[in-house]
Coordinates of N, CA and C and ligand atoms in Angstrom, one line a residue:
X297 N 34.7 120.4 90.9 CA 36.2 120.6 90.9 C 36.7 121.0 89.5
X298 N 37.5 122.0 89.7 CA 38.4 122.1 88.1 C 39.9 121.7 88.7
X299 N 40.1 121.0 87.5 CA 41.8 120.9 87.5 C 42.5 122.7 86.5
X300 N 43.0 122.9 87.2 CA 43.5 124.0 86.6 C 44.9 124.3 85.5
X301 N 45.3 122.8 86.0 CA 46.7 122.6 84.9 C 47.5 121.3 84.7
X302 N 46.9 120.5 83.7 CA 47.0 119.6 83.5 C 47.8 119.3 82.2
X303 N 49.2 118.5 82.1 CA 49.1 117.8 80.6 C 48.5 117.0 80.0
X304 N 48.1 116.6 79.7 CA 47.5 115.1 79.0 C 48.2 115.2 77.5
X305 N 48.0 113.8 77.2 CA 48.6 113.2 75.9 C 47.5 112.9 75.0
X306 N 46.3 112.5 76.1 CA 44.9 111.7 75.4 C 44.5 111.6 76.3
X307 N 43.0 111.7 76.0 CA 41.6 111.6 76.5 C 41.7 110.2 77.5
X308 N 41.6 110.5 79.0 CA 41.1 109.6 79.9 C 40.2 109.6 80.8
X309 N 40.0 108.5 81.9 CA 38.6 108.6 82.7 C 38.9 109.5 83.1
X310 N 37.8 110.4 83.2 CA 37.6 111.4 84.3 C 36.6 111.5 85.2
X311 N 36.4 111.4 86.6 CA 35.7 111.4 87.4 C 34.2 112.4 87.6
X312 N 33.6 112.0 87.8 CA 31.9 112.9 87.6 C 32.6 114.2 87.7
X313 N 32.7 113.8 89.4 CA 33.2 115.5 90.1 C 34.3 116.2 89.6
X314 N 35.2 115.6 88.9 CA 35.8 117.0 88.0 C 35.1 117.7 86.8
X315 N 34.6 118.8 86.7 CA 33.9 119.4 86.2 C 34.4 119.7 84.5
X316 N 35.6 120.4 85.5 CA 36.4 120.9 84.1 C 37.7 120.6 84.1
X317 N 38.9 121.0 82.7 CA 40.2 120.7 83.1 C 40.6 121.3 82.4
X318 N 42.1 122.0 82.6 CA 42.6 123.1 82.0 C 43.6 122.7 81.2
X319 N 43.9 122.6 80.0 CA 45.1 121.5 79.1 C 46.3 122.4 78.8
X320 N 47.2 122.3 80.0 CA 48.2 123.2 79.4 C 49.2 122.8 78.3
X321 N 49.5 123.2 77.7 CA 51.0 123.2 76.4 C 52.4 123.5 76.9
X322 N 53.4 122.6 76.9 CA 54.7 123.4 76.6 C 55.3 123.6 75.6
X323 N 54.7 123.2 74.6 CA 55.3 123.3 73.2 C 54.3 123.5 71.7
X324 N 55.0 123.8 70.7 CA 53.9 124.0 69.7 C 52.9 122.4 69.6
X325 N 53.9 121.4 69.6 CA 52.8 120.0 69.2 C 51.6 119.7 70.7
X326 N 52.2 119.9 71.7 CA 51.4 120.2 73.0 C 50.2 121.0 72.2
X327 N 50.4 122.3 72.3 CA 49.6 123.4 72.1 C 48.3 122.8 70.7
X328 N 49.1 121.9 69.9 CA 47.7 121.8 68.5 C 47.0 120.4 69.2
X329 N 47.9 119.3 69.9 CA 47.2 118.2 70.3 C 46.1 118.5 71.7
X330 N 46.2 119.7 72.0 CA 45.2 120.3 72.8 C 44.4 120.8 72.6
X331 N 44.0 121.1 71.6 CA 43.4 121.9 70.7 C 42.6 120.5 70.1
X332 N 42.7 119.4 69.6 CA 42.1 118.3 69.3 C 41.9 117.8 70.5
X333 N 42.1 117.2 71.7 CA 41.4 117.2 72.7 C 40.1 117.8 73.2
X334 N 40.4 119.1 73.1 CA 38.7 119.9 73.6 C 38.1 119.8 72.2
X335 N 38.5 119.1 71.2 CA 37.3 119.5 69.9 C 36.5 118.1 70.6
X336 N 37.5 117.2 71.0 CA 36.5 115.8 71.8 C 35.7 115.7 72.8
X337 N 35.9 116.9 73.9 CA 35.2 117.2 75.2 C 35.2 118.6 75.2
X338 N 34.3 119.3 74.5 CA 33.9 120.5 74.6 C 33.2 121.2 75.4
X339 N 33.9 121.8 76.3 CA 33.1 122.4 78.0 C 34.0 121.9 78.9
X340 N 34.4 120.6 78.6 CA 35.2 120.0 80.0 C 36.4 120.3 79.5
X341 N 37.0 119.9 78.7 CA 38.4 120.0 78.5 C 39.0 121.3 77.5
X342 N 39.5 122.2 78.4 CA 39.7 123.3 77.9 C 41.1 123.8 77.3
X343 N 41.4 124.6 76.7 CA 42.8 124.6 76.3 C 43.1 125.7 76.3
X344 N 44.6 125.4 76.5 CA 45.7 126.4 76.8 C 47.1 126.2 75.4
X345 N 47.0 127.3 75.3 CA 48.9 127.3 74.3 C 49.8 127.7 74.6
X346 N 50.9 127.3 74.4 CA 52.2 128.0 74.8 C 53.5 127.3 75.0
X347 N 54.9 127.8 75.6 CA 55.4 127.7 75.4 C 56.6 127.3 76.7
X348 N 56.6 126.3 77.0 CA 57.0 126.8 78.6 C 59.0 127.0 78.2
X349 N 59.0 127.9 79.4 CA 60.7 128.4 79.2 C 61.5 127.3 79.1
X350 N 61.6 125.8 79.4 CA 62.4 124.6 79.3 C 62.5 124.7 77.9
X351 N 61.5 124.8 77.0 CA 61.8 124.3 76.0 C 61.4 125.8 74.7
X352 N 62.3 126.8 75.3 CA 62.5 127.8 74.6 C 62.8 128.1 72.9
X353 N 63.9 126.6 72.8 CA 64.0 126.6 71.3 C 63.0 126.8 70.3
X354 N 62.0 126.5 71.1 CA 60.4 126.4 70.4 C 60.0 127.7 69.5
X355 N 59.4 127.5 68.2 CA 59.5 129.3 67.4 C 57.8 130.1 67.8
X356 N 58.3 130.7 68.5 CA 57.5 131.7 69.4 C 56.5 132.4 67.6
X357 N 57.6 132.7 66.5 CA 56.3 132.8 65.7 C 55.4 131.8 65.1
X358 N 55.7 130.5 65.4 CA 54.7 129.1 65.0 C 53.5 129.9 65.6
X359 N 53.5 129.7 67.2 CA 52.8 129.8 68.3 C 52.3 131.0 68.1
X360 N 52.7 131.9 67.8 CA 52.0 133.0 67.2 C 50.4 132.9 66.2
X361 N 51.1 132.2 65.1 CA 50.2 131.7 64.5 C 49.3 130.9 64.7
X362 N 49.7 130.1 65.4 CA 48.2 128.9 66.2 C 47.3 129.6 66.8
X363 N 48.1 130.8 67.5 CA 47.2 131.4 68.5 C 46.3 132.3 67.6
X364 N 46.8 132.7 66.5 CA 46.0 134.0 65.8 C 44.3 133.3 65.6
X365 N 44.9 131.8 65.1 CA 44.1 130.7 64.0 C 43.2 130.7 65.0
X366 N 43.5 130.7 66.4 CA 42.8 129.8 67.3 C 42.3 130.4 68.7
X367 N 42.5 131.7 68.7 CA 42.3 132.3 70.3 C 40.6 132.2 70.4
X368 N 40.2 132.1 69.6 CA 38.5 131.8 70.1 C 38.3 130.5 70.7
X369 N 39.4 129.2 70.5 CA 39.0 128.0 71.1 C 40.0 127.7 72.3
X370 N 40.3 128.8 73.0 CA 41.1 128.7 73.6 C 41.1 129.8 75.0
X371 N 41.6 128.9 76.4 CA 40.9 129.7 77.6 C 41.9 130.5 78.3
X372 N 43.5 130.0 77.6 CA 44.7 130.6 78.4 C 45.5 130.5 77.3
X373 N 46.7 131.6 78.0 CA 48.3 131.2 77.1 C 49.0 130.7 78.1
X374 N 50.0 129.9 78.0 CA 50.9 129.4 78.7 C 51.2 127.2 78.6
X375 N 52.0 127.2 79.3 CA 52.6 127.7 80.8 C 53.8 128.4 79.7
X376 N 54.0 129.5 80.4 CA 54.9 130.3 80.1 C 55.9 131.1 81.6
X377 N 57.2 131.3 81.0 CA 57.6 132.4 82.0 C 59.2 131.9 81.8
X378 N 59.9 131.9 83.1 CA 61.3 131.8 83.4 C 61.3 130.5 84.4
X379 N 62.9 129.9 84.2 CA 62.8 128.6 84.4 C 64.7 129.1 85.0
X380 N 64.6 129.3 86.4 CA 66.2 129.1 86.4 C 66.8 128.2 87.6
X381 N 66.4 127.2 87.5 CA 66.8 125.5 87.9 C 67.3 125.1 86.5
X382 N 68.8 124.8 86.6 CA 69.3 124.0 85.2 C 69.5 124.7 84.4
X383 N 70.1 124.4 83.0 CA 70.9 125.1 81.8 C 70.0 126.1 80.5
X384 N 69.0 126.6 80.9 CA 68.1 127.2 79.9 C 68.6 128.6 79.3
X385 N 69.0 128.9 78.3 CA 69.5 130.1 77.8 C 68.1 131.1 78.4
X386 N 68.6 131.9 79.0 CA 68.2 133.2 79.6 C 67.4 134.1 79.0
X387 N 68.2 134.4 78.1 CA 67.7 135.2 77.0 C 66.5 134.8 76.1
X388 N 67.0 133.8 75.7 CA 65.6 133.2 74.9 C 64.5 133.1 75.5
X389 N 64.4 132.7 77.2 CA 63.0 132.7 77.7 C 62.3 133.6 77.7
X390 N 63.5 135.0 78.2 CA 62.6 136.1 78.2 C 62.3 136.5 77.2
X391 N 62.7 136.2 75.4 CA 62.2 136.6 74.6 C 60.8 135.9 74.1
X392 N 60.7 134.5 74.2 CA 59.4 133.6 74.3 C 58.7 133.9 75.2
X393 N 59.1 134.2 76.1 CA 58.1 134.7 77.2 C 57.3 136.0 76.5
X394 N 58.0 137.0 76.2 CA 57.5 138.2 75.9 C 56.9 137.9 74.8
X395 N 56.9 137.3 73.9 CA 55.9 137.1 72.9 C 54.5 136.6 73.5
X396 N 54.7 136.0 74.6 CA 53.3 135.1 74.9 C 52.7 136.3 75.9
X397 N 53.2 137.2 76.7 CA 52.4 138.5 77.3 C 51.8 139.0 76.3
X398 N 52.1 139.4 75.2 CA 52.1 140.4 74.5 C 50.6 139.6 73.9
X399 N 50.9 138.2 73.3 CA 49.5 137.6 72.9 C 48.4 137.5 73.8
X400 N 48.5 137.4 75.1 CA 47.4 137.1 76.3 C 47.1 138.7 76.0
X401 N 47.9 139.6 75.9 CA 47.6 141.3 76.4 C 46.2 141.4 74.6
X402 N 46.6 140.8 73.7 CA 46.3 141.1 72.4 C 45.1 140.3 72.4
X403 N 44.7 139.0 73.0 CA 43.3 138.5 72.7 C 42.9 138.3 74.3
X404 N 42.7 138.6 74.6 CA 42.5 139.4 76.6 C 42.5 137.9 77.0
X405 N 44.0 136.8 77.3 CA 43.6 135.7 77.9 C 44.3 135.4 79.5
X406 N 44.2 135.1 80.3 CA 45.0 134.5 81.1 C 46.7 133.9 81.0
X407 N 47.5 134.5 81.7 CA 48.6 134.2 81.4 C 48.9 132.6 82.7
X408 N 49.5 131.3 81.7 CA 49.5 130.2 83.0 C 50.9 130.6 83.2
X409 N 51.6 131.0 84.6 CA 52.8 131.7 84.5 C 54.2 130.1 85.5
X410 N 55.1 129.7 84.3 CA 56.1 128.7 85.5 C 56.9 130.0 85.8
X411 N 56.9 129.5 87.2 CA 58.4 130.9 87.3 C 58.7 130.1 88.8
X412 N 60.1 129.4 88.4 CA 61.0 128.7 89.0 C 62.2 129.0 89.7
X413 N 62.2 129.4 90.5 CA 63.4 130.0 91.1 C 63.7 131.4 90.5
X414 N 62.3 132.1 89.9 CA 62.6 133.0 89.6 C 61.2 133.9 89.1
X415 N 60.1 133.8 90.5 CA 59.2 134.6 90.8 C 59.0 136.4 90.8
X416 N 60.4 136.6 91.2 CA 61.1 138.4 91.7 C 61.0 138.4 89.9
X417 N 61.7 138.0 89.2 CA 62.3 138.3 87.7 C 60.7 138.4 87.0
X418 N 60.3 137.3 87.3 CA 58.7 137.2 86.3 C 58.0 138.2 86.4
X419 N 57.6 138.8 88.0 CA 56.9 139.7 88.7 C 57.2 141.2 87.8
X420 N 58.9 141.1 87.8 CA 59.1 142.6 87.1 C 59.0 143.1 86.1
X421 N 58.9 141.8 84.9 CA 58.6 141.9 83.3 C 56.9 141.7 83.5
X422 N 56.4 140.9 84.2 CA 54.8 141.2 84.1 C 54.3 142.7 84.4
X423 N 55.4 143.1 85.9 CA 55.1 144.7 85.7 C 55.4 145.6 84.6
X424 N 55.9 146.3 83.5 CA 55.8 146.3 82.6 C 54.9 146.6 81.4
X425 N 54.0 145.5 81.6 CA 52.4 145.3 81.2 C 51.6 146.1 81.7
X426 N 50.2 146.5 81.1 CA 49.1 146.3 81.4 C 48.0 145.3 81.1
X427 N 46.9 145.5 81.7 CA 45.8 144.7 81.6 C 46.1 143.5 81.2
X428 N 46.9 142.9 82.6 CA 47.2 141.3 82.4 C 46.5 140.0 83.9
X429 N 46.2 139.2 83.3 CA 45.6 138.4 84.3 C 46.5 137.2 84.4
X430 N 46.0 136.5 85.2 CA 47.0 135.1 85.0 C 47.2 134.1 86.6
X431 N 48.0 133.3 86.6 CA 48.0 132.7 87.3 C 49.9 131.8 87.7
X432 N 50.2 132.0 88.7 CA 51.2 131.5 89.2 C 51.4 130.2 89.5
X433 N 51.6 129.1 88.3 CA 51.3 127.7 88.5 C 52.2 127.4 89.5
X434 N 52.0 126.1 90.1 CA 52.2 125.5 91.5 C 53.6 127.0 92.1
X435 N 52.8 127.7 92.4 CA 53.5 128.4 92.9 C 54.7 128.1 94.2
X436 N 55.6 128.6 94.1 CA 56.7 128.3 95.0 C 57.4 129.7 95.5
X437 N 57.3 130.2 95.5 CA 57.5 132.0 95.8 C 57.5 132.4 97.9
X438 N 57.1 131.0 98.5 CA 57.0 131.3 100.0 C 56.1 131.8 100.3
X439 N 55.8 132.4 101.6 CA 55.3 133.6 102.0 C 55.7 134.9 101.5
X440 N 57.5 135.2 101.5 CA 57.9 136.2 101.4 C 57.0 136.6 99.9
X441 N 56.8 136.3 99.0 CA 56.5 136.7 97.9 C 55.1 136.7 97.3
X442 N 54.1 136.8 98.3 CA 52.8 136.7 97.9 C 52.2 138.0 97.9
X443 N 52.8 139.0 98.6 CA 52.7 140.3 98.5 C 53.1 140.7 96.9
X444 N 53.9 140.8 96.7 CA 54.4 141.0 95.5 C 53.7 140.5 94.2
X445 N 53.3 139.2 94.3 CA 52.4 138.8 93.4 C 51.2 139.5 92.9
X446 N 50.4 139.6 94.7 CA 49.0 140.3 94.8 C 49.3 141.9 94.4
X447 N 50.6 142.1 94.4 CA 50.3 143.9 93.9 C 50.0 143.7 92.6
X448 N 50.4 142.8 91.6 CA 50.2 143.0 90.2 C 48.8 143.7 90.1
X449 N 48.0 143.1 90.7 CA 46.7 143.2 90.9 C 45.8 142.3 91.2
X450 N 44.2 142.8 90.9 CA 43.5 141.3 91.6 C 43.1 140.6 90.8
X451 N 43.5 140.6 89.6 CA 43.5 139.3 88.6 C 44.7 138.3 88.2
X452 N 45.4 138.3 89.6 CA 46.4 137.5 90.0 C 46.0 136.7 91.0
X453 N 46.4 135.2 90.3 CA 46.1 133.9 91.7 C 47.1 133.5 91.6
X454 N 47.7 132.4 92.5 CA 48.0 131.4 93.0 C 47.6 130.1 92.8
X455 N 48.1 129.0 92.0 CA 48.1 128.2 91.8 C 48.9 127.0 93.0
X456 N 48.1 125.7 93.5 CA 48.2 125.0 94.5 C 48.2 123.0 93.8
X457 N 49.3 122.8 93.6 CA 49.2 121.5 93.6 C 49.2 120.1 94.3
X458 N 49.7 118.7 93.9 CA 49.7 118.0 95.4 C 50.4 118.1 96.1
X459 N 51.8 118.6 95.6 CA 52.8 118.1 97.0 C 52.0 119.1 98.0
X460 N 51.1 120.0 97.9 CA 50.8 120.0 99.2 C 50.4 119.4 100.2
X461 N 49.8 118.0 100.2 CA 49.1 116.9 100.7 C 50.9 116.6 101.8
X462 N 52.0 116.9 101.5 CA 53.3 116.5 101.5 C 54.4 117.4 102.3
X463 N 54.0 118.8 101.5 CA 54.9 119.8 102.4 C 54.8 120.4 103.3
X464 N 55.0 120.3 104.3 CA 54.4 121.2 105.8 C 54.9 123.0 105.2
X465 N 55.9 123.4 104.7 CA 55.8 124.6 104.4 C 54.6 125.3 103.2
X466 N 54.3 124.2 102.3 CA 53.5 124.9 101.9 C 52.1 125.4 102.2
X467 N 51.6 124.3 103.2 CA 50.4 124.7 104.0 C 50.5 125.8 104.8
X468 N 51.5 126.3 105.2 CA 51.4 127.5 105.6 C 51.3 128.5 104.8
X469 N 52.2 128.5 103.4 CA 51.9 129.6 102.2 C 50.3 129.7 101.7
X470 N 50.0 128.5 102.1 CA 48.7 128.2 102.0 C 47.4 129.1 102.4
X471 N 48.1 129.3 103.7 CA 47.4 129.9 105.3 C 47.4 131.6 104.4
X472 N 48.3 132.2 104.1 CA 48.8 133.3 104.2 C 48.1 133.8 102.5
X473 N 47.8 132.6 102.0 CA 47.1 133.5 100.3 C 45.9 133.3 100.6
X474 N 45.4 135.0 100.0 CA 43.8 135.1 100.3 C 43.1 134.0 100.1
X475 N 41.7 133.8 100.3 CA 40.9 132.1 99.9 C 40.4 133.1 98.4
X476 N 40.2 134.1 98.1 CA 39.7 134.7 96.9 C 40.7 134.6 95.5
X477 N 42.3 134.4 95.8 CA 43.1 134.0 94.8 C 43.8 132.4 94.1
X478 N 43.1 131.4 95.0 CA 43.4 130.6 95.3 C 43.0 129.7 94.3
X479 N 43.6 129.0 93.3 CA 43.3 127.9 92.3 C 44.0 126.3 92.7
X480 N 43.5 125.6 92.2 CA 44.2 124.3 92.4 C 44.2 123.7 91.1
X481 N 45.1 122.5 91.0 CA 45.9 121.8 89.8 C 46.5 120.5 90.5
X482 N 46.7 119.7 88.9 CA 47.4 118.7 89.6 C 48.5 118.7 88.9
X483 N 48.7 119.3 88.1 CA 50.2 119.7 87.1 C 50.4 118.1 86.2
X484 N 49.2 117.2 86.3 CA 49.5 115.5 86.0 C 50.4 115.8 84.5
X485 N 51.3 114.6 84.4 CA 51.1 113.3 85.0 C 52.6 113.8 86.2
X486 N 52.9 115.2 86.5 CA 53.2 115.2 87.6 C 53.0 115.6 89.0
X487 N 54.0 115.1 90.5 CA 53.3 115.8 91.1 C 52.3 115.6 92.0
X488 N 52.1 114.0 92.6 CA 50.9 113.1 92.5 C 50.8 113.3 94.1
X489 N 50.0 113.7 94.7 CA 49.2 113.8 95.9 C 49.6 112.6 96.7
X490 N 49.6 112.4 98.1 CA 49.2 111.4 98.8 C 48.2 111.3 98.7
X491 N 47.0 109.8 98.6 CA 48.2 108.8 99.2 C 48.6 108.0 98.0
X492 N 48.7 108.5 96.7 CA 49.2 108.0 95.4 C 50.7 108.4 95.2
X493 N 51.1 109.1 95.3 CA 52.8 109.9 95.8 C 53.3 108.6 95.1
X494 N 54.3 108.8 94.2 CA 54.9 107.8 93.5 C 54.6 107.1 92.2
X495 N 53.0 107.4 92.2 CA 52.6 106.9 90.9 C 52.3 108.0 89.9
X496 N 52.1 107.7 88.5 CA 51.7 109.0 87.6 C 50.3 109.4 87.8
X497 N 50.8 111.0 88.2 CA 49.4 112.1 88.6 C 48.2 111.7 87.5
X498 N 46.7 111.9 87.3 CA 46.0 112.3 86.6 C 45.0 113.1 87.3
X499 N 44.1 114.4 86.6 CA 43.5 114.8 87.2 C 42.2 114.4 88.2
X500 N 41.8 112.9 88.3 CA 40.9 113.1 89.1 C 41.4 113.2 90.9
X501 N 43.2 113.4 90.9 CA 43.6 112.8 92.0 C 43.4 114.3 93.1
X502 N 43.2 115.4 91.6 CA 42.8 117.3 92.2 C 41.9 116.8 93.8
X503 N 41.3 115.9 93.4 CA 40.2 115.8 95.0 C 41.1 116.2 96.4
X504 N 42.0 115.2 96.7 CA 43.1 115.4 97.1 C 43.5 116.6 97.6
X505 N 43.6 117.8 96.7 CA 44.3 119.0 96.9 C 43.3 120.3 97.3
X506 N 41.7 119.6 97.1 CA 40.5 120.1 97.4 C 40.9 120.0 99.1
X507 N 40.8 118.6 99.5 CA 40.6 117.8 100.7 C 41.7 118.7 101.8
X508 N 42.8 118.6 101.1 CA 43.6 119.8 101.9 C 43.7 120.9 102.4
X509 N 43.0 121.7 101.2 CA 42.9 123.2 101.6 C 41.5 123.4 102.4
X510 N 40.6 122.2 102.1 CA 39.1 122.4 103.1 C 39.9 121.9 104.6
X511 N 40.5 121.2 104.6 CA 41.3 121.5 105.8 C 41.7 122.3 106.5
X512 N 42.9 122.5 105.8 CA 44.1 123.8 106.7 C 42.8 125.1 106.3
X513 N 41.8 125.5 105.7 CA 40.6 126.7 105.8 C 39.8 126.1 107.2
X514 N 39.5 125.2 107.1 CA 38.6 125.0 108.2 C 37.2 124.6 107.4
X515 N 37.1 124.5 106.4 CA 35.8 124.8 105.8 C 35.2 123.7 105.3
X516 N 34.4 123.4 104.8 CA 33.1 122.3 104.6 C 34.4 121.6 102.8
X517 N 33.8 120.9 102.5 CA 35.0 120.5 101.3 C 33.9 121.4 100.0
X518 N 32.5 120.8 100.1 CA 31.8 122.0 99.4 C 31.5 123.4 99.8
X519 N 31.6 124.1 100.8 CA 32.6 125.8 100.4 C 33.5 125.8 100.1
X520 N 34.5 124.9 100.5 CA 35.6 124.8 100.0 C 36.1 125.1 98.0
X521 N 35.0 124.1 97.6 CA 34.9 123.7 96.3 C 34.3 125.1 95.7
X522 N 33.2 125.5 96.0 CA 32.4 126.8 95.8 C 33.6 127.9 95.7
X523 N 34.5 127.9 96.2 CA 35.2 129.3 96.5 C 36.3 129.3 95.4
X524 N 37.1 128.1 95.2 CA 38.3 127.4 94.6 C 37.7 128.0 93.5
X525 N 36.8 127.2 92.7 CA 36.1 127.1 91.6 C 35.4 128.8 90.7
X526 N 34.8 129.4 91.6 CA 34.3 130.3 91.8 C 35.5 131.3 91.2
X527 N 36.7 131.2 91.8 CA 38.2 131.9 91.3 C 38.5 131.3 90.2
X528 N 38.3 129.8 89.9 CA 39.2 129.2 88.4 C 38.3 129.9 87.6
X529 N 36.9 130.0 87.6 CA 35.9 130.5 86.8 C 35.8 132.1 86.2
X530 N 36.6 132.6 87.1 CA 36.4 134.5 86.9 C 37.6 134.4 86.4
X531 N 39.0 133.6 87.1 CA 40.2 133.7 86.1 C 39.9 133.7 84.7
X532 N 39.6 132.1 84.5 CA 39.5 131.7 82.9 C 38.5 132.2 82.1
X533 N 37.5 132.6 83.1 CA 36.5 133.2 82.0 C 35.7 132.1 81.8
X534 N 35.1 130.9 82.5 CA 34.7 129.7 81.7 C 33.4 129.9 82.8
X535 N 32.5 130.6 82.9 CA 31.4 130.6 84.1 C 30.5 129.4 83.0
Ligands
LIG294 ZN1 55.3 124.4 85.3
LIG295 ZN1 52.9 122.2 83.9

């Protein structure tokens, strides 16, 4: 199993069967204390930089610089994108945002993409781009919008966290994204799967979100794992 998007603070148990984990950043100190995490579990714990649109104030040329220092030790940019639940200056995301395309476009990384009540807006500044990959963390876009996604191209997934174990509509959005674009996450320490719902997420609880989609697919939990994995691995580049 890979966890596909995780925060962590510091190094905890991790279960056999999670293989790998993807350490996302929302901020510059996020982004360097990530960066000393995988110096400590090198293979397993991977890292991601960036900037997520909440916390825009953040100086996009810091992050520049980390990234320049550091895109060899590093498997993604993000979480990045547009955030419009609540009071976030607009403007500024899209300008932090566009700094972090422009870096994934500049050292060929995966883009981890939040786009919060505002999937249609992300979709159209990613179109724009070329030769961009990435992924739509816990995606929330419906049905209606997974078309749209997949035209970017086919180095666009779908990211799947717990509250699916929770939401009856998302298991149908579920139904409706290919099994070939399909990643999973536990977004810890949010976000926590049944039957832990209420307490703080950590990655080994991803099983969970495995157990689900080998469900609503119909499939064995190891094809299940084989297929999931098989997509985090071509995404990130981490075979
Ligand atoms: Zn997010
Ligand atoms: Zn996140």
């Amino acid at each position: 199993m890979i966890d596909t998007h995780a925060h962590l603070e510091r190094l905890c148990d991790i279960d056999e069967g999670i293989n790998k984990i993807i350490l996302v950043a929302s901020n510059i100190d996020d982004s360097r204390n990530n960066l000393l995490l995988g110096e400590k579990c090198p293979g397993k714990l991977l890292v991601s930089m960036g900037i997520h649109p909440q916390e825009c104030e953040a100086s996009p040329a810091e992050l520049k610089k980390l990234v320049e220092e550091n895109y060899k030790k590093i498997v993604a940019i993000g979480e990045c994108g547009l955030e419009f639940m609540g009071d976030f200056d607009r403007e500024k995301q899209e300008r932090v945002f566009r700094t972090q395309i422009e870096l994934a476009q500049k050292y060929k990384k995966p883009l981890i993409i939040h786009a919060r009540k505002a999937v249609d807006e992300v979709v159209k500044i990613l179109k724009e781009y070329k030769d961009l990959s990435g992924v739509f963390h816990c995606y929330a876009g419906g049905n209606k919008r997974i078309k749209k996604v997949l035209e970017l191209g086919e180095n666009w997934y779908f990211g799947v966290d717990g509250n699916l174990t929770y939401e009856e509509g998302l298991v149908d959005v579920v139904k409706n994204i290919p099994k070939d674009r399909l990643v999973l996450e536990t977004d810890s320490p949010y976000l926590t799967p049944e039957p832990f719902r209420g307490k703080e997420n950590n990655p080994n609880n991803v099983i969970y979100v495995y157990k689900k989609v080998a469900e609503i697919w119909g499939k064995s939990f190891e094809e299940t794992e084989n297929i999931v994995d098989g997509n985090a691995e071509k995404l990130f580049n981490i075979v």
